[in-house]
Amino acid sequence: MSSSIKDVALHAGVSVGTVSNVLNHPSRVSSKTVKRVQKSINELGFVRNDAARQLRAGESRTIALLVFDAANPFFTALARGAEDAATDEGYSVILANTSESQEREHSYLDLFEEQRVRGILISPYGDVEERLSALKKFGIPSVLVDRVSENQVFSSVSVDDHAGGTIAANHLLNLGRTRIGFVGGPLEIPQVADRLRGAQDALQASPGATLTIFETSATTVLEGRTAGEKIREMSPAERPNALFAANDLVAIGLLQALVATGSLRVPDDIAIIGYDDIDFATSAIVPLTSIRQPSALMGETALKLLREEALDPSKKPRRVVFQPELVIRESA
Amino acid sequence: MSSSIKDVALHAGVSVGTVSNVLNHPSRVSSKTVKRVQKSINELGFVRNDAARQLRAGESRTIALLVFDAANPFFTALARGAEDAATDEGYSVILANTSESQEREHSYLDLFEEQRVRGILISPYGDVEERLSALKKFGIPSVLVDRVSENQVFSSVSVDDHAGGTIAANHLLNLGRTRIGFVGGPLEIPQVADRLRGAQDALQASPGATLTIFETSATTVLEGRTAGEKIREMSPAERPNALFAANDLVAIGLLQALVATGSLRVPDDIAIIGYDDIDFATSAIVPLTSIRQPSALMGETALKLLREEALDPSKKPRRVVFQPELVIRESA
DNA sequence: ACCTAACTTTGAAACGATTCAATCTAGAAT
DNA sequence: ATTCTAGATTGAATCGTTTCAAAGTTAGGT
């Protein structure tokens, strides 16, 4: 079926070692031979068997990117940044989607371990640091994306979520809003928790203001809509007059529930601020005020950190933190 | 560094063959031995080397999904469907993003060939049928997604884009619109071409109506916005009073250019209909009327077809065509 | 013509699993 | 006690590369 290096060697009248050299170290082979071998390769349709190569060479050229919500444009933008950087370095990035399932997160990590990928870029969903430590000992480095390492063991690329939360809350406070609602969850997700904490800290400085938490089971459009429907039914007196959504997907869901039904006006009755500044924020039913994260740049940076660790496993983990940025549109 | 099956065998006091059997055919091994070997595996932290396994067994458990725009929610929904189905079958799906680059499309196909993946799910960007035929001969089957095989050589899962175009155009015509604009491109992309042709055929039946084509270089939000800006500048007399966008991303871009600036009203001055019915369509600045495709179901179906071909390479290619559905919201 | 140094080429030994024919149990049946 | 059988275990061969010491080749200098 598929021809091997041995077939090529036979066809070209050289030894297998020479064919391998043509493939990997062409400079060691005379140009005459290179040409002859190349010709045989083409004629036989030879394709290197990566499994065999990897087995012997012990080194893979692929990097895995594991995210918990591939449908979130923030992650696709990040993936794009990582991919572009990887292409430049000669790596290939394969993507895997955890779909907010710890089980799947683990089974993908198992897969990557068996595949001996060169490294892992991960935006963790569950508690995986221990697992990643084991992988590191095993020779597979990882870089955390959009989340910092609790024990400084891993390099990470993140955004200062606490600062982002503060910026968001302050913006709402400056607008004169006092009854603020935070919508997002689960609160165990560090990104969500930090944004919330940032908002809470901002509230400290404004004695009159209150913050109510509307916890959701995921940060999706659907969950946002569900929360929005509940908020819509509240009495005007106790209903928040401003909402801070844990991300833009949730914010869009809120918009759907609050505005699309015509029951409330944004931002007049209720202001909404999102997080991530995804492409769709501009074109939301009410263009969304949001907190921008440099997604593509984050992906690119993460890949560079990973490459450094892959080349030198003893390298000290580095932590890169980007600052978020307020983007004011119409919703708040 | 990492222990091999031989180490495990030594540690457990059995032969390598037995360890392998514990891993792959536990029923052939006495439960006493299974337990002992498992214990050694845990103590040594043994992880099977997939490269070696694949080399010998000649069979991979991963399936590749190659799309040309991972940022398009239609594809992420499709990917999600495929992943769920794959998990059920014991396969793993890895995603790769072509980013609308023929070069990258080819280099990923090269990678998958070297990796001897079990099969490929592909939404092709460039002209790859020949390449895929070669892969098939090589033992790697593929299933086309969102596009039919020109020569019936591959199984495919698609939506009747021609019908979708007709439905969209008819809806606009029923609304009394006569100067219709089609926005999308490149026109070489079959999905785009078919949708356009479907619209043109619908127009045939309405003598008074005209169709103008605004070709874009990609079906993205940005390209849609650019096209929208041009349309905005046209004189009211020659400006279309209805637009059919090749997909929702383009439609959202159009909305940004036309509505967000306050210059035109949708649908009063100009109606807009999109395609795909992505999640964000509901929450667009003007909730988007669109043509729905059953994205997750398509992914799931594609995976099943692929599995069939993987099990029986001589199987006749099957073509599954779903029918699109009109979803009326406010933009048209 | 001979020596050297620099290139080329060779081929056997890994890499770590799976496979399978052959051997070895242990208990049942005679 | 002996034979039989089904199940359990073994270990060498194999998959297709890369690697690297050794052998072979070439050409330049004397």
PDB file of C-alpha atoms in Angstrom, chain A residues 102-279:
ATOM      1  CA  GLN A 102     -13.577  17.799  33.047  1.00  0.00           C
ATOM      2  CA  GLU A 103     -13.783  14.290  31.782  1.00  0.00           C
ATOM      3  CA  ARG A 104     -13.022  15.331  28.253  1.00  0.00           C
ATOM      4  CA  GLU A 105     -10.268  17.602  29.456  1.00  0.00           C
ATOM      5  CA  HIS A 106      -8.595  14.638  31.065  1.00  0.00           C
ATOM      6  CA  SER A 107      -9.063  12.327  28.161  1.00  0.00           C
ATOM      7  CA  TYR A 108      -7.516  14.844  25.803  1.00  0.00           C
ATOM      8  CA  LEU A 109      -4.568  15.254  28.134  1.00  0.00           C
ATOM      9  CA  ASP A 110      -4.221  11.476  28.117  1.00  0.00           C
ATOM     10  CA  LEU A 111      -4.282  11.485  24.353  1.00  0.00           C
ATOM     11  CA  PHE A 112      -1.644  14.189  24.125  1.00  0.00           C
ATOM     12  CA  GLU A 113       0.511  12.343  26.577  1.00  0.00           C
ATOM     13  CA  GLU A 114       0.297   9.157  24.567  1.00  0.00           C
ATOM     14  CA  GLN A 115       1.034  11.136  21.451  1.00  0.00           C
ATOM     15  CA  ARG A 116       4.008  12.753  23.129  1.00  0.00           C
ATOM     16  CA  VAL A 117       3.150  16.167  21.738  1.00  0.00           C
ATOM     17  CA  ARG A 118       5.882  18.730  21.964  1.00  0.00           C
ATOM     18  CA  GLY A 119       3.923  20.891  24.353  1.00  0.00           C
ATOM     19  CA  ILE A 120       0.496  21.936  25.495  1.00  0.00           C
ATOM     20  CA  LEU A 121      -1.189  25.290  25.473  1.00  0.00           C
ATOM     21  CA  ILE A 122      -4.116  25.058  27.793  1.00  0.00           C
ATOM     22  CA  SER A 123      -6.879  27.185  29.060  1.00  0.00           C
ATOM     23  CA  PRO A 124      -7.852  24.882  31.893  1.00  0.00           C
ATOM     24  CA  TYR A 125     -11.375  24.180  32.868  1.00  0.00           C
ATOM     25  CA  GLY A 126     -11.003  21.826  35.802  1.00  0.00           C
ATOM     26  CA  ASP A 127      -8.213  21.498  38.272  1.00  0.00           C
ATOM     27  CA  VAL A 128      -5.367  20.193  36.174  1.00  0.00           C
ATOM     28  CA  GLU A 129      -2.211  21.685  37.598  1.00  0.00           C
ATOM     29  CA  GLU A 130      -1.197  18.444  39.214  1.00  0.00           C
ATOM     30  CA  ARG A 131      -1.797  16.580  36.011  1.00  0.00           C
ATOM     31  CA  LEU A 132       0.246  19.139  34.131  1.00  0.00           C
ATOM     32  CA  SER A 133       3.074  18.830  36.629  1.00  0.00           C
ATOM     33  CA  ALA A 134       3.179  15.132  35.956  1.00  0.00           C
ATOM     34  CA  LEU A 135       3.264  15.851  32.242  1.00  0.00           C
ATOM     35  CA  LYS A 136       6.117  18.232  32.767  1.00  0.00           C
ATOM     36  CA  LYS A 137       8.137  15.627  34.617  1.00  0.00           C
ATOM     37  CA  PHE A 138       7.304  13.384  31.753  1.00  0.00           C
ATOM     38  CA  GLY A 139       8.863  15.858  29.355  1.00  0.00           C
ATOM     39  CA  ILE A 140       5.823  17.672  28.058  1.00  0.00           C
ATOM     40  CA  PRO A 141       5.752  21.328  29.009  1.00  0.00           C
ATOM     41  CA  SER A 142       2.585  23.382  29.150  1.00  0.00           C
ATOM     42  CA  VAL A 143       1.748  27.034  29.187  1.00  0.00           C
ATOM     43  CA  LEU A 144      -1.425  28.260  30.788  1.00  0.00           C
ATOM     44  CA  VAL A 145      -3.485  30.584  28.744  1.00  0.00           C
ATOM     45  CA  ASP A 146      -5.890  33.114  30.149  1.00  0.00           C
ATOM     46  CA  ARG A 147      -5.152  31.887  33.632  1.00  0.00           C
ATOM     47  CA  VAL A 148      -2.202  32.098  35.955  1.00  0.00           C
ATOM     48  CA  SER A 149      -0.484  29.222  37.604  1.00  0.00           C
ATOM     49  CA  GLU A 150      -1.478  28.942  41.224  1.00  0.00           C
ATOM     50  CA  ASN A 151       1.912  27.796  42.354  1.00  0.00           C
ATOM     51  CA  GLN A 152       4.105  29.548  39.835  1.00  0.00           C
ATOM     52  CA  VAL A 153       5.058  26.242  38.324  1.00  0.00           C
ATOM     53  CA  PHE A 154       3.937  27.029  34.809  1.00  0.00           C
ATOM     54  CA  SER A 155       4.460  29.847  32.465  1.00  0.00           C
ATOM     55  CA  SER A 156       1.275  31.672  31.746  1.00  0.00           C
ATOM     56  CA  VAL A 157      -0.195  34.321  29.555  1.00  0.00           C
ATOM     57  CA  SER A 158      -3.135  36.071  31.017  1.00  0.00           C
ATOM     58  CA  VAL A 159      -4.947  39.304  31.369  1.00  0.00           C
ATOM     59  CA  ASP A 160      -5.308  41.055  34.657  1.00  0.00           C
ATOM     60  CA  ASP A 161      -8.891  40.011  35.282  1.00  0.00           C
ATOM     61  CA  HIS A 162      -9.046  41.761  38.606  1.00  0.00           C
ATOM     62  CA  ALA A 163      -8.115  45.034  36.949  1.00  0.00           C
ATOM     63  CA  GLY A 164     -10.633  44.330  34.208  1.00  0.00           C
ATOM     64  CA  GLY A 165     -13.367  43.863  36.773  1.00  0.00           C
ATOM     65  CA  THR A 166     -12.412  47.072  38.475  1.00  0.00           C
ATOM     66  CA  ILE A 167     -12.390  48.999  35.222  1.00  0.00           C
ATOM     67  CA  ALA A 168     -15.797  47.653  34.321  1.00  0.00           C
ATOM     68  CA  ALA A 169     -17.351  48.416  37.678  1.00  0.00           C
ATOM     69  CA  ASN A 170     -15.834  51.869  37.829  1.00  0.00           C
ATOM     70  CA  HIS A 171     -17.224  52.644  34.424  1.00  0.00           C
ATOM     71  CA  LEU A 172     -20.687  51.705  35.599  1.00  0.00           C
ATOM     72  CA  LEU A 173     -20.274  53.695  38.798  1.00  0.00           C
ATOM     73  CA  ASN A 174     -19.094  56.729  36.841  1.00  0.00           C
ATOM     74  CA  LEU A 175     -22.274  56.450  34.834  1.00  0.00           C
ATOM     75  CA  GLY A 176     -24.120  56.962  38.100  1.00  0.00           C
ATOM     76  CA  ARG A 177     -25.365  53.399  38.422  1.00  0.00           C
ATOM     77  CA  THR A 178     -25.608  52.114  41.952  1.00  0.00           C
ATOM     78  CA  ARG A 179     -27.454  48.797  41.818  1.00  0.00           C
ATOM     79  CA  ILE A 180     -25.028  46.654  39.923  1.00  0.00           C
ATOM     80  CA  GLY A 181     -25.520  43.023  38.981  1.00  0.00           C
ATOM     81  CA  PHE A 182     -22.763  40.601  38.128  1.00  0.00           C
ATOM     82  CA  VAL A 183     -23.806  37.846  35.742  1.00  0.00           C
ATOM     83  CA  GLY A 184     -21.587  34.845  35.123  1.00  0.00           C
ATOM     84  CA  GLY A 185     -20.316  31.588  36.450  1.00  0.00           C
ATOM     85  CA  PRO A 186     -19.520  29.085  37.651  1.00  0.00           C
ATOM     86  CA  LEU A 187     -17.761  31.192  40.249  1.00  0.00           C
ATOM     87  CA  GLU A 188     -15.131  28.499  40.578  1.00  0.00           C
ATOM     88  CA  ILE A 189     -13.693  29.527  37.238  1.00  0.00           C
ATOM     89  CA  PRO A 190     -10.817  31.816  38.150  1.00  0.00           C
ATOM     90  CA  GLN A 191     -11.430  34.203  35.285  1.00  0.00           C
ATOM     91  CA  VAL A 192     -14.968  34.721  36.488  1.00  0.00           C
ATOM     92  CA  ALA A 193     -13.974  34.928  40.140  1.00  0.00           C
ATOM     93  CA  ASP A 194     -11.245  37.486  39.502  1.00  0.00           C
ATOM     94  CA  ARG A 195     -13.464  39.716  37.420  1.00  0.00           C
ATOM     95  CA  LEU A 196     -16.054  39.598  40.137  1.00  0.00           C
ATOM     96  CA  ARG A 197     -13.515  40.365  42.822  1.00  0.00           C
ATOM     97  CA  GLY A 198     -12.199  43.278  40.828  1.00  0.00           C
ATOM     98  CA  ALA A 199     -15.712  44.661  40.644  1.00  0.00           C
ATOM     99  CA  GLN A 200     -16.302  44.118  44.339  1.00  0.00           C
ATOM    100  CA  ASP A 201     -13.145  45.984  45.202  1.00  0.00           C
ATOM    101  CA  ALA A 202     -14.237  48.895  43.051  1.00  0.00           C
ATOM    102  CA  LEU A 203     -17.562  48.924  44.846  1.00  0.00           C
ATOM    103  CA  GLN A 204     -15.803  49.273  48.201  1.00  0.00           C
ATOM    104  CA  ALA A 205     -14.965  52.843  47.336  1.00  0.00           C
ATOM    105  CA  SER A 206     -18.584  53.743  46.608  1.00  0.00           C
ATOM    106  CA  PRO A 207     -20.560  53.367  49.815  1.00  0.00           C
ATOM    107  CA  GLY A 208     -23.987  53.749  48.266  1.00  0.00           C
ATOM    108  CA  ALA A 209     -23.579  51.073  45.610  1.00  0.00           C
ATOM    109  CA  THR A 210     -24.597  47.446  45.886  1.00  0.00           C
ATOM    110  CA  LEU A 211     -23.601  44.383  43.944  1.00  0.00           C
ATOM    111  CA  THR A 212     -25.832  41.387  43.356  1.00  0.00           C
ATOM    112  CA  ILE A 213     -24.486  38.182  41.910  1.00  0.00           C
ATOM    113  CA  PHE A 214     -26.440  36.209  39.344  1.00  0.00           C
ATOM    114  CA  GLU A 215     -24.527  33.007  39.012  1.00  0.00           C
ATOM    115  CA  THR A 216     -24.805  31.007  35.806  1.00  0.00           C
ATOM    116  CA  SER A 217     -23.687  27.468  35.126  1.00  0.00           C
ATOM    117  CA  ALA A 218     -21.629  28.454  32.087  1.00  0.00           C
ATOM    118  CA  THR A 219     -20.560  31.582  30.276  1.00  0.00           C
ATOM    119  CA  THR A 220     -22.648  31.129  27.178  1.00  0.00           C
ATOM    120  CA  VAL A 221     -25.244  33.069  25.247  1.00  0.00           C
ATOM    121  CA  LEU A 222     -27.919  30.709  26.415  1.00  0.00           C
ATOM    122  CA  GLU A 223     -27.068  31.057  30.084  1.00  0.00           C
ATOM    123  CA  GLY A 224     -26.953  34.817  29.667  1.00  0.00           C
ATOM    124  CA  ARG A 225     -30.412  34.782  28.170  1.00  0.00           C
ATOM    125  CA  THR A 226     -31.776  32.669  30.988  1.00  0.00           C
ATOM    126  CA  ALA A 227     -30.323  35.027  33.572  1.00  0.00           C
ATOM    127  CA  GLY A 228     -31.668  37.986  31.614  1.00  0.00           C
ATOM    128  CA  GLU A 229     -35.154  36.564  31.696  1.00  0.00           C
ATOM    129  CA  LYS A 230     -35.017  36.330  35.444  1.00  0.00           C
ATOM    130  CA  ILE A 231     -33.741  39.871  35.752  1.00  0.00           C
ATOM    131  CA  ARG A 232     -36.444  41.118  33.429  1.00  0.00           C
ATOM    132  CA  GLU A 233     -39.107  39.803  35.773  1.00  0.00           C
ATOM    133  CA  MET A 234     -37.747  41.615  38.809  1.00  0.00           C
ATOM    134  CA  SER A 235     -39.546  44.649  40.128  1.00  0.00           C
ATOM    135  CA  PRO A 236     -38.033  47.939  38.927  1.00  0.00           C
ATOM    136  CA  ALA A 237     -37.104  48.836  42.462  1.00  0.00           C
ATOM    137  CA  GLU A 238     -34.914  45.876  43.141  1.00  0.00           C
ATOM    138  CA  ARG A 239     -33.781  45.271  39.584  1.00  0.00           C
ATOM    139  CA  PRO A 240     -30.175  46.291  38.976  1.00  0.00           C
ATOM    140  CA  ASN A 241     -29.701  49.348  36.810  1.00  0.00           C
ATOM    141  CA  ALA A 242     -26.396  48.053  35.495  1.00  0.00           C
ATOM    142  CA  LEU A 243     -25.059  44.611  34.654  1.00  0.00           C
ATOM    143  CA  PHE A 244     -21.499  43.427  34.387  1.00  0.00           C
ATOM    144  CA  ALA A 245     -21.354  40.211  32.363  1.00  0.00           C
ATOM    145  CA  ALA A 246     -18.486  37.799  32.856  1.00  0.00           C
ATOM    146  CA  ASN A 247     -17.987  37.722  29.129  1.00  0.00           C
ATOM    147  CA  ASP A 248     -19.479  39.011  25.913  1.00  0.00           C
ATOM    148  CA  LEU A 249     -21.418  35.842  25.226  1.00  0.00           C
ATOM    149  CA  VAL A 250     -23.289  36.246  28.460  1.00  0.00           C
ATOM    150  CA  ALA A 251     -23.767  39.944  27.728  1.00  0.00           C
ATOM    151  CA  ILE A 252     -25.258  39.108  24.351  1.00  0.00           C
ATOM    152  CA  GLY A 253     -27.616  36.654  25.993  1.00  0.00           C
ATOM    153  CA  LEU A 254     -28.652  39.374  28.413  1.00  0.00           C
ATOM    154  CA  LEU A 255     -29.311  41.725  25.531  1.00  0.00           C
ATOM    155  CA  GLN A 256     -31.477  39.136  23.869  1.00  0.00           C
ATOM    156  CA  ALA A 257     -33.600  38.707  26.956  1.00  0.00           C
ATOM    157  CA  LEU A 258     -33.822  42.366  27.905  1.00  0.00           C
ATOM    158  CA  VAL A 259     -33.918  44.237  24.639  1.00  0.00           C
ATOM    159  CA  ALA A 260     -35.143  41.919  21.965  1.00  0.00           C
ATOM    160  CA  THR A 261     -38.413  41.538  23.804  1.00  0.00           C
ATOM    161  CA  GLY A 262     -38.756  45.289  23.975  1.00  0.00           C
ATOM    162  CA  SER A 263     -39.315  45.237  27.681  1.00  0.00           C
ATOM    163  CA  LEU A 264     -36.339  47.282  28.755  1.00  0.00           C
ATOM    164  CA  ARG A 265     -34.077  49.851  27.186  1.00  0.00           C
ATOM    165  CA  VAL A 266     -30.312  49.506  27.210  1.00  0.00           C
ATOM    166  CA  PRO A 267     -28.544  51.497  28.511  1.00  0.00           C
ATOM    167  CA  ASP A 268     -31.352  53.800  29.725  1.00  0.00           C
ATOM    168  CA  ASP A 269     -33.124  51.337  31.992  1.00  0.00           C
ATOM    169  CA  ILE A 270     -30.216  49.041  32.461  1.00  0.00           C
ATOM    170  CA  ALA A 271     -26.622  49.409  31.380  1.00  0.00           C
ATOM    171  CA  ILE A 272     -24.639  46.379  30.256  1.00  0.00           C
ATOM    172  CA  ILE A 273     -20.925  45.873  30.021  1.00  0.00           C
ATOM    173  CA  GLY A 274     -19.316  42.729  28.645  1.00  0.00           C
ATOM    174  CA  TYR A 275     -15.852  41.238  28.642  1.00  0.00           C
ATOM    175  CA  ASP A 276     -13.486  40.074  25.850  1.00  0.00           C
ATOM    176  CA  ASP A 277     -14.560  42.505  23.141  1.00  0.00           C
ATOM    177  CA  ILE A 278     -15.212  39.798  20.596  1.00  0.00           C
ATOM    178  CA  ASP A 279     -15.911  40.773  16.998  1.00  0.00           C
TER     179      ASP A 279
END
